[in-house]
Amino acid sequence: MIFEVTPAHIQALNDVDLRTLIGHLAEREVVAAGHSAAAVTYGGHQLAKDGGIDVRVALASGRIKGFVPRLSTGYQAKAEDFSAAAIKSEMRPKGELRESIRDLGRSGGAYIIVSSKGSVSDSSLENRRKAMAEGIANEPDAKPIFLDFYDKRRLATWTNQHPGIIPWVRERVGQPLSGWRPFQDWSSSPENEDGQYLLDEGVRLVDPHQTGDGLTAEEGINRLRSILSEPKGVVRLVGLSGVGKTRLVQALFDDRVGAAPLDRHLAVYTDMGDNPDPVPGELLSRLQSNGQRCIFIVDNCGIELHRNLATRLSASNLISLITVEYDISDDDVENTDVFMLEPASKDVIERILNLRHPTLTNPEIRTIADFSEG
């Protein structure tokens, strides 16, 4: 299938990207189990002293399973074909068991070596596990520890369980998917991906089929999040060109805005103008058949495609959908929460101009803001 990560893609990752991938995957597992992603820590320079742990999961209580087997789990990332013979020296440099591994044993945790360039048979896997067990032999504190070894095939399997991370891996190894993108700057704004979203105190979101004053930007973001955080939540965001629809969708995943941001690792985005392959309907069917959770985002999505996708979501699955389009018709769309994004206030336009074009004078900024009409 085209929408997947293969062992070859895992093998092509460099040290830093391998560690980041493991961190992303651990965050997704932790959040899916009802915990905070803050329990996962990773980062720093790859060659800095790390005590033998590159990615750490530290949960105080609750349940966790699968590729994160214990509440306290440490991963050592190796962008090499890590043999059984190399394991002992990794775990016991200078003959002494690493204190980080000893600590994991005291807490009944797990220690996992991840080799992105290794592909092991069942017997070879057992040899590596045996070597890891020998590494803690005669170490009473480490006895309760759970040990495992993930090769590139197991890491690819883990990655493919999380559709939002697949496009990220493919981009990192120079083999991006055709038209499908992970969380990033979808709006192609001049600012960086982590640029602050400017909130507008005026009415920005309205439901064309309901009476009332509408919602401010922050209220609207929180409302859209509440819909999309639930499986089978369907939203259609419409409005005139240039009012910031795509930028608003990005803000749904921004933890600096409003409450309960969406998990950016769940985002699977495409713009129909990029001619995505596979087409949205085909990809949606595959994700549904695999029982995978994601937030499906289709930009420049015509009304008929939206209806088709929304109808498919009526079946039991774990997917939410938001489509974006220049479409301000009054057509009813079944099983969909429709919102219209109104133009921004003059104040917000002036603030954006001040941030992005500091050389402009105040009279110039006011003139441009007046001319933009939001």
mmCIF file of N, CA and C in Angstrom, residues 8-116:
data_model
loop_
_atom_site.group_PDB
_atom_site.id
_atom_site.type_symbol
_atom_site.label_atom_id
_atom_site.label_comp_id
_atom_site.label_asym_id
_atom_site.label_seq_id
_atom_site.Cartn_x
_atom_site.Cartn_y
_atom_site.Cartn_z
ATOM 1 N N ALA A 8 12.371 -0.280 4.932
ATOM 2 C CA ALA A 8 13.370 0.503 4.213
ATOM 3 C C ALA A 8 13.305 1.979 4.596
ATOM 4 N N HIS A 9 12.098 2.483 4.836
ATOM 5 C CA HIS A 9 11.972 3.871 5.275
ATOM 6 C C HIS A 9 12.577 4.043 6.665
ATOM 7 N N ILE A 10 12.330 3.102 7.550
ATOM 8 C CA ILE A 10 12.905 3.168 8.898
ATOM 9 C C ILE A 10 14.427 3.142 8.818
ATOM 10 N N GLN A 11 14.962 2.297 7.966
ATOM 11 C CA GLN A 11 16.409 2.164 7.823
ATOM 12 C C GLN A 11 17.048 3.469 7.346
ATOM 13 N N ALA A 12 16.315 4.261 6.587
ATOM 14 C CA ALA A 12 16.856 5.501 6.032
ATOM 15 C C ALA A 12 16.874 6.656 7.024
ATOM 16 N N LEU A 13 16.264 6.497 8.185
ATOM 17 C CA LEU A 13 16.249 7.571 9.178
ATOM 18 C C LEU A 13 17.637 7.790 9.766
ATOM 19 N N ASN A 14 17.973 9.044 10.029
ATOM 20 C CA ASN A 14 19.224 9.316 10.723
ATOM 21 C C ASN A 14 19.020 9.202 12.241
ATOM 22 N N ASP A 15 20.079 9.384 13.005
ATOM 23 C CA ASP A 15 20.010 9.221 14.459
ATOM 24 C C ASP A 15 18.942 10.098 15.097
ATOM 25 N N VAL A 16 18.959 11.379 14.725
ATOM 26 C CA VAL A 16 18.041 12.335 15.351
ATOM 27 C C VAL A 16 16.596 12.009 15.006
ATOM 28 N N ASP A 17 16.330 11.711 13.729
ATOM 29 C CA ASP A 17 14.956 11.414 13.315
ATOM 30 C C ASP A 17 14.464 10.103 13.913
ATOM 31 N N LEU A 18 15.352 9.130 14.094
ATOM 32 C CA LEU A 18 14.950 7.875 14.730
ATOM 33 C C LEU A 18 14.485 8.133 16.156
ATOM 34 N N ARG A 19 15.256 8.882 16.887
ATOM 35 C CA ARG A 19 14.887 9.189 18.265
ATOM 36 C C ARG A 19 13.575 9.977 18.319
ATOM 37 N N THR A 20 13.426 10.945 17.404
ATOM 38 C CA THR A 20 12.197 11.735 17.366
ATOM 39 C C THR A 20 10.996 10.863 17.036
ATOM 40 N N LEU A 21 11.156 9.929 16.096
ATOM 41 C CA LEU A 21 10.067 9.017 15.745
ATOM 42 C C LEU A 21 9.631 8.202 16.958
ATOM 43 N N ILE A 22 10.578 7.638 17.677
ATOM 44 C CA ILE A 22 10.228 6.850 18.869
ATOM 45 C C ILE A 22 9.495 7.732 19.875
ATOM 46 N N GLY A 23 9.954 8.978 20.023
ATOM 47 C CA GLY A 23 9.276 9.904 20.923
ATOM 48 C C GLY A 23 7.849 10.186 20.494
ATOM 49 N N HIS A 24 7.651 10.442 19.193
ATOM 50 C CA HIS A 24 6.296 10.686 18.672
ATOM 51 C C HIS A 24 5.389 9.479 18.931
ATOM 52 N N LEU A 25 5.899 8.293 18.646
ATOM 53 C CA LEU A 25 5.093 7.083 18.814
ATOM 54 C C LEU A 25 4.746 6.848 20.283
ATOM 55 N N ALA A 26 5.710 7.059 21.155
ATOM 56 C CA ALA A 26 5.449 6.884 22.588
ATOM 57 C C ALA A 26 4.409 7.882 23.075
ATOM 58 N N GLU A 27 4.494 9.126 22.597
ATOM 59 C CA GLU A 27 3.487 10.133 22.968
ATOM 60 C C GLU A 27 2.096 9.690 22.537
ATOM 61 N N ARG A 28 1.989 9.182 21.317
ATOM 62 C CA ARG A 28 0.686 8.757 20.798
ATOM 63 C C ARG A 28 0.118 7.600 21.613
ATOM 64 N N GLU A 29 0.966 6.637 22.009
ATOM 65 C CA GLU A 29 0.501 5.509 22.821
ATOM 66 C C GLU A 29 0.046 5.987 24.192
ATOM 67 N N VAL A 30 0.805 6.892 24.778
ATOM 68 C CA VAL A 30 0.491 7.392 26.108
ATOM 69 C C VAL A 30 -0.830 8.162 26.098
ATOM 70 N N VAL A 31 -1.008 9.030 25.108
ATOM 71 C CA VAL A 31 -2.247 9.809 25.012
ATOM 72 C C VAL A 31 -3.438 8.894 24.741
ATOM 73 N N ALA A 32 -3.256 7.907 23.862
ATOM 74 C CA ALA A 32 -4.343 6.973 23.550
ATOM 75 C C ALA A 32 -4.768 6.179 24.773
ATOM 76 N N ALA A 33 -3.856 5.984 25.713
ATOM 77 C CA ALA A 33 -4.174 5.244 26.932
ATOM 78 C C ALA A 33 -4.751 6.147 28.024
ATOM 79 N N GLY A 34 -4.948 7.432 27.691
ATOM 80 C CA GLY A 34 -5.585 8.342 28.639
ATOM 81 C C GLY A 34 -4.637 9.130 29.511
ATOM 82 N N HIS A 35 -3.350 9.140 29.157
ATOM 83 C CA HIS A 35 -2.360 9.875 29.941
ATOM 84 C C HIS A 35 -1.941 11.141 29.191
ATOM 85 N N SER A 36 -1.151 11.959 29.860
ATOM 86 C CA SER A 36 -0.624 13.174 29.239
ATOM 87 C C SER A 36 0.661 12.875 28.487
ATOM 88 N N ALA A 37 0.817 13.518 27.324
ATOM 89 C CA ALA A 37 2.046 13.367 26.550
ATOM 90 C C ALA A 37 3.254 13.909 27.301
ATOM 91 N N ALA A 38 3.034 14.695 28.349
ATOM 92 C CA ALA A 38 4.136 15.232 29.142
ATOM 93 C C ALA A 38 4.922 14.130 29.840
ATOM 94 N N ALA A 39 4.354 12.929 29.921
ATOM 95 C CA ALA A 39 5.051 11.806 30.551
ATOM 96 C C ALA A 39 6.167 11.261 29.675
ATOM 97 N N VAL A 40 6.249 11.724 28.424
ATOM 98 C CA VAL A 40 7.275 11.258 27.485
ATOM 99 C C VAL A 40 8.320 12.352 27.320
ATOM 100 N N THR A 41 9.584 12.008 27.518
ATOM 101 C CA THR A 41 10.658 12.982 27.360
ATOM 102 C C THR A 41 11.710 12.447 26.395
ATOM 103 N N TYR A 42 12.208 13.327 25.558
ATOM 104 C CA TYR A 42 13.288 12.992 24.622
ATOM 105 C C TYR A 42 13.823 14.291 24.056
ATOM 106 N N GLY A 43 14.960 14.245 23.402
ATOM 107 C CA GLY A 43 15.543 15.448 22.816
ATOM 108 C C GLY A 43 16.995 15.564 23.191
ATOM 109 N N GLY A 44 17.569 16.718 22.894
ATOM 110 C CA GLY A 44 18.977 16.915 23.143
ATOM 111 C C GLY A 44 19.820 16.408 21.995
ATOM 112 N N HIS A 45 21.119 16.639 22.065
ATOM 113 C CA HIS A 45 22.026 16.219 20.997
ATOM 114 C C HIS A 45 22.227 14.716 21.050
ATOM 115 N N GLN A 46 22.209 14.094 19.894
ATOM 116 C CA GLN A 46 22.310 12.639 19.818
ATOM 117 C C GLN A 46 23.602 12.110 20.438
ATOM 118 N N LEU A 47 24.681 12.889 20.367
ATOM 119 C CA LEU A 47 25.966 12.417 20.861
ATOM 120 C C LEU A 47 26.221 12.811 22.311
ATOM 121 N N ALA A 48 25.281 13.547 22.914
ATOM 122 C CA ALA A 48 25.449 13.917 24.314
ATOM 123 C C ALA A 48 25.234 12.705 25.202
ATOM 124 N N LYS A 49 25.814 12.743 26.401
ATOM 125 C CA LYS A 49 25.629 11.635 27.322
ATOM 126 C C LYS A 49 24.159 11.532 27.717
ATOM 127 N N ASP A 50 23.596 10.354 27.542
ATOM 128 C CA ASP A 50 22.175 10.169 27.805
ATOM 129 C C ASP A 50 21.908 9.104 28.853
ATOM 130 N N GLY A 51 22.958 8.518 29.414
ATOM 131 C CA GLY A 51 22.754 7.491 30.430
ATOM 132 C C GLY A 51 22.165 6.219 29.877
ATOM 133 N N GLY A 52 22.183 6.043 28.545
ATOM 134 C CA GLY A 52 21.645 4.823 27.952
ATOM 135 C C GLY A 52 20.180 4.881 27.612
ATOM 136 N N ILE A 53 19.534 6.031 27.819
ATOM 137 C CA ILE A 53 18.112 6.181 27.511
ATOM 138 C C ILE A 53 17.940 7.381 26.579
ATOM 139 N N ASP A 54 17.344 7.157 25.412
ATOM 140 C CA ASP A 54 17.060 8.246 24.469
ATOM 141 C C ASP A 54 15.640 8.773 24.602
ATOM 142 N N VAL A 55 14.698 7.894 24.866
ATOM 143 C CA VAL A 55 13.293 8.271 25.038
ATOM 144 C C VAL A 55 12.800 7.602 26.308
ATOM 145 N N ARG A 56 12.157 8.395 27.161
ATOM 146 C CA ARG A 56 11.701 7.850 28.439
ATOM 147 C C ARG A 56 10.208 8.095 28.620
ATOM 148 N N VAL A 57 9.489 7.065 29.039
ATOM 149 C CA VAL A 57 8.089 7.175 29.451
ATOM 150 C C VAL A 57 8.047 6.993 30.956
ATOM 151 N N ALA A 58 7.477 7.970 31.654
ATOM 152 C CA ALA A 58 7.427 7.915 33.119
ATOM 153 C C ALA A 58 6.010 8.224 33.583
ATOM 154 N N LEU A 59 5.195 7.188 33.700
ATOM 155 C CA LEU A 59 3.816 7.323 34.150
ATOM 156 C C LEU A 59 3.725 6.931 35.614
ATOM 157 N N ALA A 60 2.999 7.730 36.396
ATOM 158 C CA ALA A 60 2.898 7.461 37.828
ATOM 159 C C ALA A 60 1.945 6.320 38.131
ATOM 160 N N SER A 61 0.890 6.198 37.336
ATOM 161 C CA SER A 61 -0.117 5.170 37.599
ATOM 162 C C SER A 61 -0.956 4.960 36.347
ATOM 163 N N GLY A 62 -1.885 4.012 36.424
ATOM 164 C CA GLY A 62 -2.768 3.748 35.298
ATOM 165 C C GLY A 62 -2.346 2.515 34.514
ATOM 166 N N ARG A 63 -2.807 2.462 33.266
ATOM 167 C CA ARG A 63 -2.535 1.305 32.412
ATOM 168 C C ARG A 63 -1.819 1.725 31.145
ATOM 169 N N ILE A 64 -0.989 0.856 30.646
ATOM 170 C CA ILE A 64 -0.308 1.031 29.373
ATOM 171 C C ILE A 64 0.062 -0.351 28.864
ATOM 172 N N LYS A 65 0.135 -0.509 27.540
ATOM 173 C CA LYS A 65 0.445 -1.829 26.992
ATOM 174 C C LYS A 65 0.959 -1.677 25.573
ATOM 175 N N GLY A 66 1.245 -2.803 24.956
ATOM 176 C CA GLY A 66 1.687 -2.799 23.571
ATOM 177 C C GLY A 66 3.142 -2.410 23.436
ATOM 178 N N PHE A 67 3.433 -1.469 22.544
ATOM 179 C CA PHE A 67 4.804 -1.069 22.284
ATOM 180 C C PHE A 67 5.393 -0.231 23.418
ATOM 181 N N VAL A 68 4.540 0.230 24.336
ATOM 182 C CA VAL A 68 5.007 0.831 25.591
ATOM 183 C C VAL A 68 4.555 -0.127 26.692
ATOM 184 N N PRO A 69 5.371 -1.116 27.018
ATOM 185 C CA PRO A 69 4.881 -2.229 27.835
ATOM 186 C C PRO A 69 4.739 -1.947 29.331
ATOM 187 N N ARG A 70 5.412 -0.941 29.845
ATOM 188 C CA ARG A 70 5.362 -0.664 31.289
ATOM 189 C C ARG A 70 5.186 0.835 31.525
ATOM 190 N N LEU A 71 4.672 1.179 32.716
ATOM 191 C CA LEU A 71 4.481 2.577 33.068
ATOM 192 C C LEU A 71 5.797 3.344 33.014
ATOM 193 N N SER A 72 6.874 2.669 33.367
ATOM 194 C CA SER A 72 8.206 3.257 33.267
ATOM 195 C C SER A 72 8.973 2.494 32.192
ATOM 196 N N THR A 73 9.188 3.138 31.048
ATOM 197 C CA THR A 73 9.831 2.473 29.907
ATOM 198 C C THR A 73 10.916 3.373 29.335
ATOM 199 N N GLY A 74 12.075 2.781 29.098
ATOM 200 C CA GLY A 74 13.171 3.513 28.482
ATOM 201 C C GLY A 74 13.573 2.894 27.159
ATOM 202 N N TYR A 75 13.800 3.736 26.141
ATOM 203 C CA TYR A 75 14.197 3.269 24.816
ATOM 204 C C TYR A 75 15.602 3.781 24.504
ATOM 205 N N GLN A 76 16.442 2.890 24.017
ATOM 206 C CA GLN A 76 17.754 3.275 23.504
ATOM 207 C C GLN A 76 17.724 3.121 21.994
ATOM 208 N N ALA A 77 17.895 4.243 21.277
ATOM 209 C CA ALA A 77 17.796 4.242 19.821
ATOM 210 C C ALA A 77 19.166 4.039 19.190
ATOM 211 N N LYS A 78 19.238 3.109 18.234
ATOM 212 C CA LYS A 78 20.477 2.818 17.542
ATOM 213 C C LYS A 78 20.235 2.805 16.032
ATOM 214 N N ALA A 79 20.766 3.805 15.352
ATOM 215 C CA ALA A 79 20.639 3.856 13.896
ATOM 216 C C ALA A 79 21.751 3.018 13.274
ATOM 217 N N GLU A 80 21.760 1.744 13.635
ATOM 218 C CA GLU A 80 22.767 0.795 13.155
ATOM 219 C C GLU A 80 22.206 -0.618 13.319
ATOM 220 N N ASP A 81 22.846 -1.561 12.685
ATOM 221 C CA ASP A 81 22.451 -2.958 12.844
ATOM 222 C C ASP A 81 23.088 -3.460 14.136
ATOM 223 N N PHE A 82 22.344 -3.406 15.207
ATOM 224 C CA PHE A 82 22.891 -3.634 16.539
ATOM 225 C C PHE A 82 22.861 -5.130 16.857
ATOM 226 N N SER A 83 24.019 -5.725 16.901
ATOM 227 C CA SER A 83 24.129 -7.168 17.070
ATOM 228 C C SER A 83 24.016 -7.578 18.537
ATOM 229 N N ALA A 84 23.822 -8.870 18.731
ATOM 230 C CA ALA A 84 23.780 -9.406 20.096
ATOM 231 C C ALA A 84 25.100 -9.164 20.812
ATOM 232 N N ALA A 85 26.200 -9.231 20.066
ATOM 233 C CA ALA A 85 27.518 -9.043 20.676
ATOM 234 C C ALA A 85 27.709 -7.626 21.187
ATOM 235 N N ALA A 86 27.040 -6.644 20.556
ATOM 236 C CA ALA A 86 27.203 -5.245 20.970
ATOM 237 C C ALA A 86 26.318 -4.876 22.154
ATOM 238 N N ILE A 87 25.351 -5.725 22.461
ATOM 239 C CA ILE A 87 24.370 -5.372 23.487
ATOM 240 C C ILE A 87 25.000 -5.294 24.869
ATOM 241 N N LYS A 88 25.855 -6.255 25.206
ATOM 242 C CA LYS A 88 26.419 -6.276 26.554
ATOM 243 C C LYS A 88 27.227 -5.024 26.838
ATOM 244 N N SER A 89 28.058 -4.599 25.870
ATOM 245 C CA SER A 89 28.860 -3.405 26.098
ATOM 246 C C SER A 89 27.994 -2.146 26.145
ATOM 247 N N GLU A 90 26.856 -2.171 25.448
ATOM 248 C CA GLU A 90 25.932 -1.043 25.507
ATOM 249 C C GLU A 90 25.287 -0.947 26.889
ATOM 250 N N MET A 91 24.876 -2.080 27.416
ATOM 251 C CA MET A 91 24.204 -2.086 28.713
ATOM 252 C C MET A 91 25.191 -1.968 29.872
ATOM 253 N N ARG A 92 26.423 -2.469 29.653
ATOM 254 C CA ARG A 92 27.414 -2.499 30.732
ATOM 255 C C ARG A 92 28.740 -1.869 30.280
ATOM 256 N N PRO A 93 28.754 -0.565 30.015
ATOM 257 C CA PRO A 93 30.025 0.056 29.648
ATOM 258 C C PRO A 93 31.021 -0.078 30.793
ATOM 259 N N LYS A 94 32.232 -0.440 30.477
ATOM 260 C CA LYS A 94 33.288 -0.652 31.477
ATOM 261 C C LYS A 94 32.901 -1.726 32.492
ATOM 262 N N GLY A 95 31.992 -2.634 32.074
ATOM 263 C CA GLY A 95 31.632 -3.756 32.918
ATOM 264 C C GLY A 95 30.566 -3.473 33.958
ATOM 265 N N GLU A 96 30.118 -2.212 34.081
ATOM 266 C CA GLU A 96 29.112 -1.844 35.077
ATOM 267 C C GLU A 96 27.768 -1.584 34.407
ATOM 268 N N LEU A 97 26.703 -2.170 34.974
ATOM 269 C CA LEU A 97 25.363 -1.932 34.430
ATOM 270 C C LEU A 97 25.009 -0.448 34.555
ATOM 271 N N ARG A 98 24.479 0.092 33.488
ATOM 272 C CA ARG A 98 24.078 1.504 33.520
ATOM 273 C C ARG A 98 23.085 1.751 34.654
ATOM 274 N N GLU A 99 23.263 2.865 35.343
ATOM 275 C CA GLU A 99 22.372 3.195 36.455
ATOM 276 C C GLU A 99 20.944 3.427 35.963
ATOM 277 N N SER A 100 20.773 3.940 34.737
ATOM 278 C CA SER A 100 19.431 4.167 34.198
ATOM 279 C C SER A 100 18.672 2.850 34.041
ATOM 280 N N ILE A 101 19.382 1.796 33.643
ATOM 281 C CA ILE A 101 18.742 0.485 33.503
ATOM 282 C C ILE A 101 18.427 -0.089 34.878
ATOM 283 N N ARG A 102 19.345 0.104 35.799
ATOM 284 C CA ARG A 102 19.117 -0.360 37.170
ATOM 285 C C ARG A 102 17.859 0.306 37.762
ATOM 286 N N ASP A 103 17.700 1.611 37.495
ATOM 287 C CA ASP A 103 16.530 2.337 37.997
ATOM 288 C C ASP A 103 15.237 1.798 37.388
ATOM 289 N N LEU A 104 15.275 1.464 36.106
ATOM 290 C CA LEU A 104 14.096 0.885 35.471
ATOM 291 C C LEU A 104 13.737 -0.449 36.124
ATOM 292 N N GLY A 105 14.758 -1.224 36.479
ATOM 293 C CA GLY A 105 14.510 -2.490 37.154
ATOM 294 C C GLY A 105 13.870 -2.292 38.516
ATOM 295 N N ARG A 106 14.346 -1.308 39.274
ATOM 296 C CA ARG A 106 13.787 -1.054 40.612
ATOM 297 C C ARG A 106 12.309 -0.687 40.548
ATOM 298 N N SER A 107 11.913 -0.019 39.469
ATOM 299 C CA SER A 107 10.509 0.403 39.337
ATOM 300 C C SER A 107 9.663 -0.613 38.587
ATOM 301 N N GLY A 108 10.253 -1.769 38.257
ATOM 302 C CA GLY A 108 9.506 -2.765 37.495
ATOM 303 C C GLY A 108 9.198 -2.300 36.091
ATOM 304 N N GLY A 109 10.112 -1.505 35.523
ATOM 305 C CA GLY A 109 9.880 -0.931 34.208
ATOM 306 C C GLY A 109 10.383 -1.795 33.071
ATOM 307 N N ALA A 110 10.566 -1.160 31.913
ATOM 308 C CA ALA A 110 10.995 -1.868 30.698
ATOM 309 C C ALA A 110 12.152 -1.125 30.054
ATOM 310 N N TYR A 111 13.078 -1.898 29.484
ATOM 311 C CA TYR A 111 14.209 -1.339 28.740
ATOM 312 C C TYR A 111 14.186 -1.953 27.344
ATOM 313 N N ILE A 112 14.136 -1.092 26.334
ATOM 314 C CA ILE A 112 13.986 -1.560 24.960
ATOM 315 C C ILE A 112 15.063 -0.932 24.082
ATOM 316 N N ILE A 113 15.787 -1.774 23.352
ATOM 317 C CA ILE A 113 16.754 -1.302 22.359
ATOM 318 C C ILE A 113 16.064 -1.301 21.004
ATOM 319 N N VAL A 114 16.154 -0.172 20.299
ATOM 320 C CA VAL A 114 15.537 -0.032 18.985
ATOM 321 C C VAL A 114 16.640 0.114 17.943
ATOM 322 N N SER A 115 16.734 -0.828 17.012
ATOM 323 C CA SER A 115 17.743 -0.809 15.961
ATOM 324 C C SER A 115 17.065 -0.556 14.619
ATOM 325 N N SER A 116 17.305 0.619 14.034
ATOM 326 C CA SER A 116 16.599 0.979 12.804
ATOM 327 C C SER A 116 17.182 0.324 11.557
#
